XYZ file of C-alpha atoms in Angstrom:
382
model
C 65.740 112.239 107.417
C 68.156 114.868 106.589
C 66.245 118.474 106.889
C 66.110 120.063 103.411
C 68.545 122.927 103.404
C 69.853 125.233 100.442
C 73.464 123.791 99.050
C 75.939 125.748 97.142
C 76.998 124.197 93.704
C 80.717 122.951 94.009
C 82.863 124.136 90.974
C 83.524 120.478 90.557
C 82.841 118.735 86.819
C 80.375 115.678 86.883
C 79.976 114.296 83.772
C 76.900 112.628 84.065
C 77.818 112.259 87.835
C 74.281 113.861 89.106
C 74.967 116.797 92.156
C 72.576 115.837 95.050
C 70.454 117.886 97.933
C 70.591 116.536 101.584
C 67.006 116.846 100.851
C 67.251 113.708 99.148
C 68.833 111.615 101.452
C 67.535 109.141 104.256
C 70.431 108.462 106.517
C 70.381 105.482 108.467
C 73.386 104.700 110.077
C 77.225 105.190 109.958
C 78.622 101.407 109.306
C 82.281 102.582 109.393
C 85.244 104.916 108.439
C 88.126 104.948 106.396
C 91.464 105.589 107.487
C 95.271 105.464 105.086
C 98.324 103.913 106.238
C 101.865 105.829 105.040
C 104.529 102.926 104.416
C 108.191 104.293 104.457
C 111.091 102.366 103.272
C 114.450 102.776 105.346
C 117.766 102.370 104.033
C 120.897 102.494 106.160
C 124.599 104.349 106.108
C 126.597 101.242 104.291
C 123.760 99.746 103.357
C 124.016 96.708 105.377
C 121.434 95.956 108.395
C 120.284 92.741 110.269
C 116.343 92.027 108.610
C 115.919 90.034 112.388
C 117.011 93.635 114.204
C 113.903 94.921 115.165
C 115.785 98.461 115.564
C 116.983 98.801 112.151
C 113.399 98.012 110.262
C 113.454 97.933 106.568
C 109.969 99.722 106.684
C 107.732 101.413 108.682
C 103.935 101.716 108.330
C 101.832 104.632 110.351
C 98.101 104.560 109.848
C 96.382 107.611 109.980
C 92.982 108.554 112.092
C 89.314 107.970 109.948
C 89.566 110.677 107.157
C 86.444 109.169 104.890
C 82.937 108.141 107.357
C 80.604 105.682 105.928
C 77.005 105.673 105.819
C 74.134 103.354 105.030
C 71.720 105.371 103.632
C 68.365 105.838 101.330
C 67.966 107.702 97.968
C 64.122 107.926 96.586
C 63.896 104.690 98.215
C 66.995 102.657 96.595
C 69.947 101.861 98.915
C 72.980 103.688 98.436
C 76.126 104.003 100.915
C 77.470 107.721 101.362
C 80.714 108.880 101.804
C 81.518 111.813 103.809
C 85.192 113.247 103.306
C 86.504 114.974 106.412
C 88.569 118.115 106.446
C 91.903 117.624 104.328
C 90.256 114.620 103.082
C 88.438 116.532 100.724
C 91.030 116.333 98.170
C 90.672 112.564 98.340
C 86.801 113.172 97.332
C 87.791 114.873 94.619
C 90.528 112.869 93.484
C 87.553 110.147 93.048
C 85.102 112.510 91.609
C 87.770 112.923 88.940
C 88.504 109.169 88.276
C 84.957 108.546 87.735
C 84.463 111.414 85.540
C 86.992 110.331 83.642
C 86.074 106.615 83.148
C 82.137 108.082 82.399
C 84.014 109.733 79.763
C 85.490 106.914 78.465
C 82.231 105.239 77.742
C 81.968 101.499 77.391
C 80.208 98.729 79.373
C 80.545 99.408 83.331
C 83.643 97.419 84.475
C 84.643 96.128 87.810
C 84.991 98.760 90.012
C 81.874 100.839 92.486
C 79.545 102.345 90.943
C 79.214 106.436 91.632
C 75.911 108.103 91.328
C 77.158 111.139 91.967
C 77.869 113.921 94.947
C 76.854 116.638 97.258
C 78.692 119.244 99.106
C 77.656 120.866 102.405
C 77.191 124.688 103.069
C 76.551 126.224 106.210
C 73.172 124.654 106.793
C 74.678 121.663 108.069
C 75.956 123.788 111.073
C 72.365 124.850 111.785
C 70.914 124.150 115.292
C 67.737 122.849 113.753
C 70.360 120.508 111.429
C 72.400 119.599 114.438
C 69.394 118.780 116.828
C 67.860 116.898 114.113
C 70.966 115.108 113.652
C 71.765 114.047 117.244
C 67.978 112.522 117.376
C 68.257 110.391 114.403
C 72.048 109.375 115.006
C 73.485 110.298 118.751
C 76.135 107.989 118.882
C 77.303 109.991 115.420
C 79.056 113.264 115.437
C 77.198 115.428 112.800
C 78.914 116.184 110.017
C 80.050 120.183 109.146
C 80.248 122.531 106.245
C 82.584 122.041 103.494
C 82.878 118.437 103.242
C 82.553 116.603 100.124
C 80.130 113.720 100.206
C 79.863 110.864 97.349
C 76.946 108.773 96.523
C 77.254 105.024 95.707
C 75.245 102.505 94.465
C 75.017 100.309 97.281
C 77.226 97.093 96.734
C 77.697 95.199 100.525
C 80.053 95.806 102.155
C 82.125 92.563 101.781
C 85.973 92.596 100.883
C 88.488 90.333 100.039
C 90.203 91.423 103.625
C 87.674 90.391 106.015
C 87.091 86.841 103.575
C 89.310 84.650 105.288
C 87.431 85.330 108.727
C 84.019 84.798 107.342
C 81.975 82.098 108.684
C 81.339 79.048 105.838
C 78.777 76.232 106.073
C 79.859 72.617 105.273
C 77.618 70.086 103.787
C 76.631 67.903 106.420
C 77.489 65.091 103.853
C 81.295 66.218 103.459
C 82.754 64.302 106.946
C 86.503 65.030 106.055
C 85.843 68.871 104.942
C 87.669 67.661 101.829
C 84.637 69.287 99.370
C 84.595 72.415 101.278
C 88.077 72.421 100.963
C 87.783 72.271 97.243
C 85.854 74.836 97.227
C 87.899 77.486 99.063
C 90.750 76.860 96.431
C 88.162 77.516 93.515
C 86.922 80.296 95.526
C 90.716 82.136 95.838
C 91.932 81.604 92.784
C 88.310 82.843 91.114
C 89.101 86.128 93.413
C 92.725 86.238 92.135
C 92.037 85.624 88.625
C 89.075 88.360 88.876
C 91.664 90.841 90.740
C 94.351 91.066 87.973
C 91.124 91.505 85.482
C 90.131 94.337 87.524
C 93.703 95.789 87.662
C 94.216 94.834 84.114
C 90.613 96.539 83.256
C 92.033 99.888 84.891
C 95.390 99.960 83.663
C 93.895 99.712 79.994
C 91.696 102.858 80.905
C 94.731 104.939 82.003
C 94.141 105.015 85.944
C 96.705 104.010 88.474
C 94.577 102.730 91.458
C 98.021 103.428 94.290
C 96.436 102.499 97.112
C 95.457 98.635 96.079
C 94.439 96.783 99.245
C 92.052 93.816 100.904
C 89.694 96.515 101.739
C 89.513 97.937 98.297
C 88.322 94.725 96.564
C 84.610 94.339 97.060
C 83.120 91.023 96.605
C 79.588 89.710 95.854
C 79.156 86.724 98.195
C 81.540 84.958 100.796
C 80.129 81.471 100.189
C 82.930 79.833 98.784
C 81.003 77.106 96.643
C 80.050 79.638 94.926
C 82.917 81.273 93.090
C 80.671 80.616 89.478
C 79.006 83.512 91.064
C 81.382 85.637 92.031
C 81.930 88.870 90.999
C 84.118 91.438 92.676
C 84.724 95.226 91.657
C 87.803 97.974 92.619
C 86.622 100.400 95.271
C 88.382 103.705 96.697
C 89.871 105.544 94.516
C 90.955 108.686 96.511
C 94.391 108.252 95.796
C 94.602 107.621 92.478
C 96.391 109.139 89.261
C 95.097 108.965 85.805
C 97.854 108.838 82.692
C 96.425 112.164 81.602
C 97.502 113.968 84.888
C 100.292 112.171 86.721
C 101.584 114.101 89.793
C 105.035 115.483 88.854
C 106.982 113.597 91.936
C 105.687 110.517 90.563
C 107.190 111.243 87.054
C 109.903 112.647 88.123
C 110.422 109.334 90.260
C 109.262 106.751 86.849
C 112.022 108.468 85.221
C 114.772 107.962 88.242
C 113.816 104.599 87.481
C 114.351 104.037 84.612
C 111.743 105.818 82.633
C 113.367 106.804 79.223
C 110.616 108.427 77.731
C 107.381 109.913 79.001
C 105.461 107.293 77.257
C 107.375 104.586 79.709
C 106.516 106.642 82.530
C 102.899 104.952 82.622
C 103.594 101.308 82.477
C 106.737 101.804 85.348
C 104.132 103.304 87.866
C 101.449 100.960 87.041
C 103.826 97.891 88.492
C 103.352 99.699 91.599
C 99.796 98.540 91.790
C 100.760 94.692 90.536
C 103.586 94.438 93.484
C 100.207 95.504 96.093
C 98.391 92.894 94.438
C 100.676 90.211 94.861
C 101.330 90.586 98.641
C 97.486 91.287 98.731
C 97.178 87.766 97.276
C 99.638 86.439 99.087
C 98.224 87.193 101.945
C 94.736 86.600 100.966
C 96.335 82.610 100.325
C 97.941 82.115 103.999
C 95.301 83.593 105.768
C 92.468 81.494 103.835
C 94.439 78.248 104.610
C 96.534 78.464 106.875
C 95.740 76.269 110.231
C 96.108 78.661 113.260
C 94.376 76.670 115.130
C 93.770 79.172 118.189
C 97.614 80.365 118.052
C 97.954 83.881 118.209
C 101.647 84.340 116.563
C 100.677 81.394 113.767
C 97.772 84.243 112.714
C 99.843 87.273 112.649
C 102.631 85.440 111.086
C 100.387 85.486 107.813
C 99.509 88.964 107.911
C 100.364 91.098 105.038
C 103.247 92.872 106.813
C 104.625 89.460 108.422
C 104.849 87.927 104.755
C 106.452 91.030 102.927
C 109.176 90.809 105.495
C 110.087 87.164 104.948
C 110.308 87.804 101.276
C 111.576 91.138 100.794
C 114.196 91.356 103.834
C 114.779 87.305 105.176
C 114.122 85.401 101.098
C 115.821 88.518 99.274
C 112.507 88.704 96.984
C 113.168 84.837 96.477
C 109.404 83.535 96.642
C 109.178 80.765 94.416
C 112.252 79.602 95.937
C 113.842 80.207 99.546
C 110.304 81.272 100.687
C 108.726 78.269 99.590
C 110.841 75.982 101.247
C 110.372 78.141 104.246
C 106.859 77.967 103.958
C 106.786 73.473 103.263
C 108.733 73.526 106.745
C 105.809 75.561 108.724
C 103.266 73.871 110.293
C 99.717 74.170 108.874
C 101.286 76.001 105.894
C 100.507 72.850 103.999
C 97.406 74.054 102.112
C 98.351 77.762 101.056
C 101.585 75.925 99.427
C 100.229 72.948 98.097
C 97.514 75.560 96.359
C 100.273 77.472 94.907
C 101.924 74.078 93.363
C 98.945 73.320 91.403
C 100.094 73.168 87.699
C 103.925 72.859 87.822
C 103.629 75.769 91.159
C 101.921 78.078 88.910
C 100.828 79.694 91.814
C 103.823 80.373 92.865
C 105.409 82.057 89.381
C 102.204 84.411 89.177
C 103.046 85.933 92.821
C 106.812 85.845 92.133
C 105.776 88.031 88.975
C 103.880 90.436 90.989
C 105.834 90.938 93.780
C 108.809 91.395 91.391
C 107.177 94.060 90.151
C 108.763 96.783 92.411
C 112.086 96.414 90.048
C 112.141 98.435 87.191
C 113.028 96.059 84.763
C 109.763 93.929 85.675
C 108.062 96.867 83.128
C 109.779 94.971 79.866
C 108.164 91.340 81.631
C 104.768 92.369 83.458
C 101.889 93.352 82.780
C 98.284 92.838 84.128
C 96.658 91.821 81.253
C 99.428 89.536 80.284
C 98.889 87.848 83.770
C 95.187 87.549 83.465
C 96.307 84.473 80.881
C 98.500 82.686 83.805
C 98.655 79.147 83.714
C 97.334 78.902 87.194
C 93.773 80.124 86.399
C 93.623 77.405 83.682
C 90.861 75.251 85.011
C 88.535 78.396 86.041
């Protein structure tokens, strides 16, 4: 149990957002660490390059070391999971301290996103020898954790997300000899998670916060059973690099209105497509990788990773998904599934992702929106 030492009050606003002691804290574990990737677009002198050249890439993405640790943890007796924000990542801490404040602010029923208890913020106690050696006997195979570092407080919620899903071991009936129910089931179950992820995006767009950083491993789900999508519930995590309408970062104005942007009330609506074209390749994805048959083979598995797929579309299809990429996609080998999935009602399926992935043209902000897409004909029989 964390020793009781005495913390200095960070000058941050909470809101209701209650300011914790280490004191109050049973740490159990670290269960993981969160890292960012940096995705830069390329464009070349006369603006014509091979997409099959591997040497002239049309993007590039860099991930970055663990910036945010994880850790399972006890508070008066309740599970909760802690974040601890490392060095520069402090900003990130308070980025999120800021989003929650401001939805607290808001009022309303809790939506779908994590829910924040509140914070604490280390002084020079934690770089106490009697700290340290207390530390390194609870947790050896942990590095302890040093003064200045922001640390939030969640209500624990699993640790389940819509990233890992596709991996995650189901159970058949023992009744269902052709796997045709369970089968059945995983459709209900994806398109439940889709439907549920443009509510959530639709649920913060209507609150003025631009999540920016939309990703598998920011969707938290309830279950992975997939009969039981009537169940499911699944909530927006991680919002350290988000932007709320109140306070967008100048750059990002500055870049809504090189866009297109003609009046600072557009500015909004043009960066919140950002988060719609994530969500499509994140669904996209999410699809392929749920049924696609890899059957042991190595480059059929990577070939639906998110990366893989945003390459055939953007830089082989020319943003053509409901089209060229379709076609592509009836012609591969245990493809059959994901695309027959996105055909249900009149290739629904497919219209919704064209939508979203469209979404990185600026003209897309007269079209789409998330709530408008929560009504898509494909979620019909949910």
């Amino acid at each position: 149990r964390a020793a009781s030492f005495v913390m200095v009050l960070c000058s941050l606003p909470t809101s209701a957002l209650e300011l914790f002691s280490p004191s109050d804290f049973a740490i159990k574990r670290q269960i993981g660490q969160l890292g960012f990737a940096t995705e830069t677009e390329w464009s070349y002198f006369g603006g014509v390059r091979n997409p099959l050249n591997p040497d002239t890439p049309a993007r590039t993405v860099e991930a970055s070391d663990g910036a945010v640790r994880l850790f399972d943890a006890e508070l008066y007796g309740r599970r909760v999971l802690l974040k601890e924000y490392l060095g520069d990542a402090n900003e990130i801490g308070r980025n999120e301290l800021a989003v929650y404040r401001h939805l607290r602010q808001l009022g309303g029923e809790p939506g779908p996103v994590s829910t924040m208890a509140g914070h604490m913020c280390a002084d020079e106690g934690f770089e106490s020898a009697d700290f340290i050696a207390l530390w390194k006997q609870n947790l050896p195979q942990t590095a302890p954790p040093r003064a200045g570092n922001l640390w939030t407080v969640f209500e624990w919620e699993g640790l389940l997300t819509v990233s890992n899903f596709p991996k995650a071991p189901q159970q058949r009936p023992f009744w269902d000899f052709n796997g045709r129910a369970a089968l059945s089931e995983r459709r209900r179950f994806l398109k439940t998670v889709a439907k549920q992820s443009v509510g959530a995006v639709a649920w913060m767009h209507g609150r003025g916060v631009l999540h920016r950083s939309l990703g598998g491993s920011s969707l938290l789900l309830n279950t992975y059973e997939q009969g039981a999508a009537s169940r499911l519930g699944l909530k927006v995590t991680d919002f350290g690099f988000a932007a709320l309408a109140a306070a967008l970062p100048e750059e990002e104005v500055a870049k809504a209105l090189r866009r297109g942007a003609s009046s600072p009330l557009q500015v909004f609506p043009l960066l919140a497509l950002n988060d719609l074209h994530q969500l499509g390749y994140l669904l996209l994805e999410l699809v392929f990788a749920s049924l696609a048959d890899a059957a042991g083979d190595v480059r059929r598995a990577q070939s639906v990773e998110l990366q893989a797929l945003k390459r055939l579309v953007e830089d082989v299809f020319e943003d053509d998904l409901q089209g060229g990429f379709r076609e592509y996609c009836c012609e591969e080998p245990g493809w059959a599934e994901a695309v027959d999935l996105l055909d249900e009602r009149g290739r629904a399926g497919w219209k919704l992702l064209q939508q979203l992935v469209d979404c990185h043209l600026p003209d897309a902000v007269s079209r789409v929106s998330a709530k408008d897409l929560v009504g898509s004909e494909w979620f019909a029989d949910l």
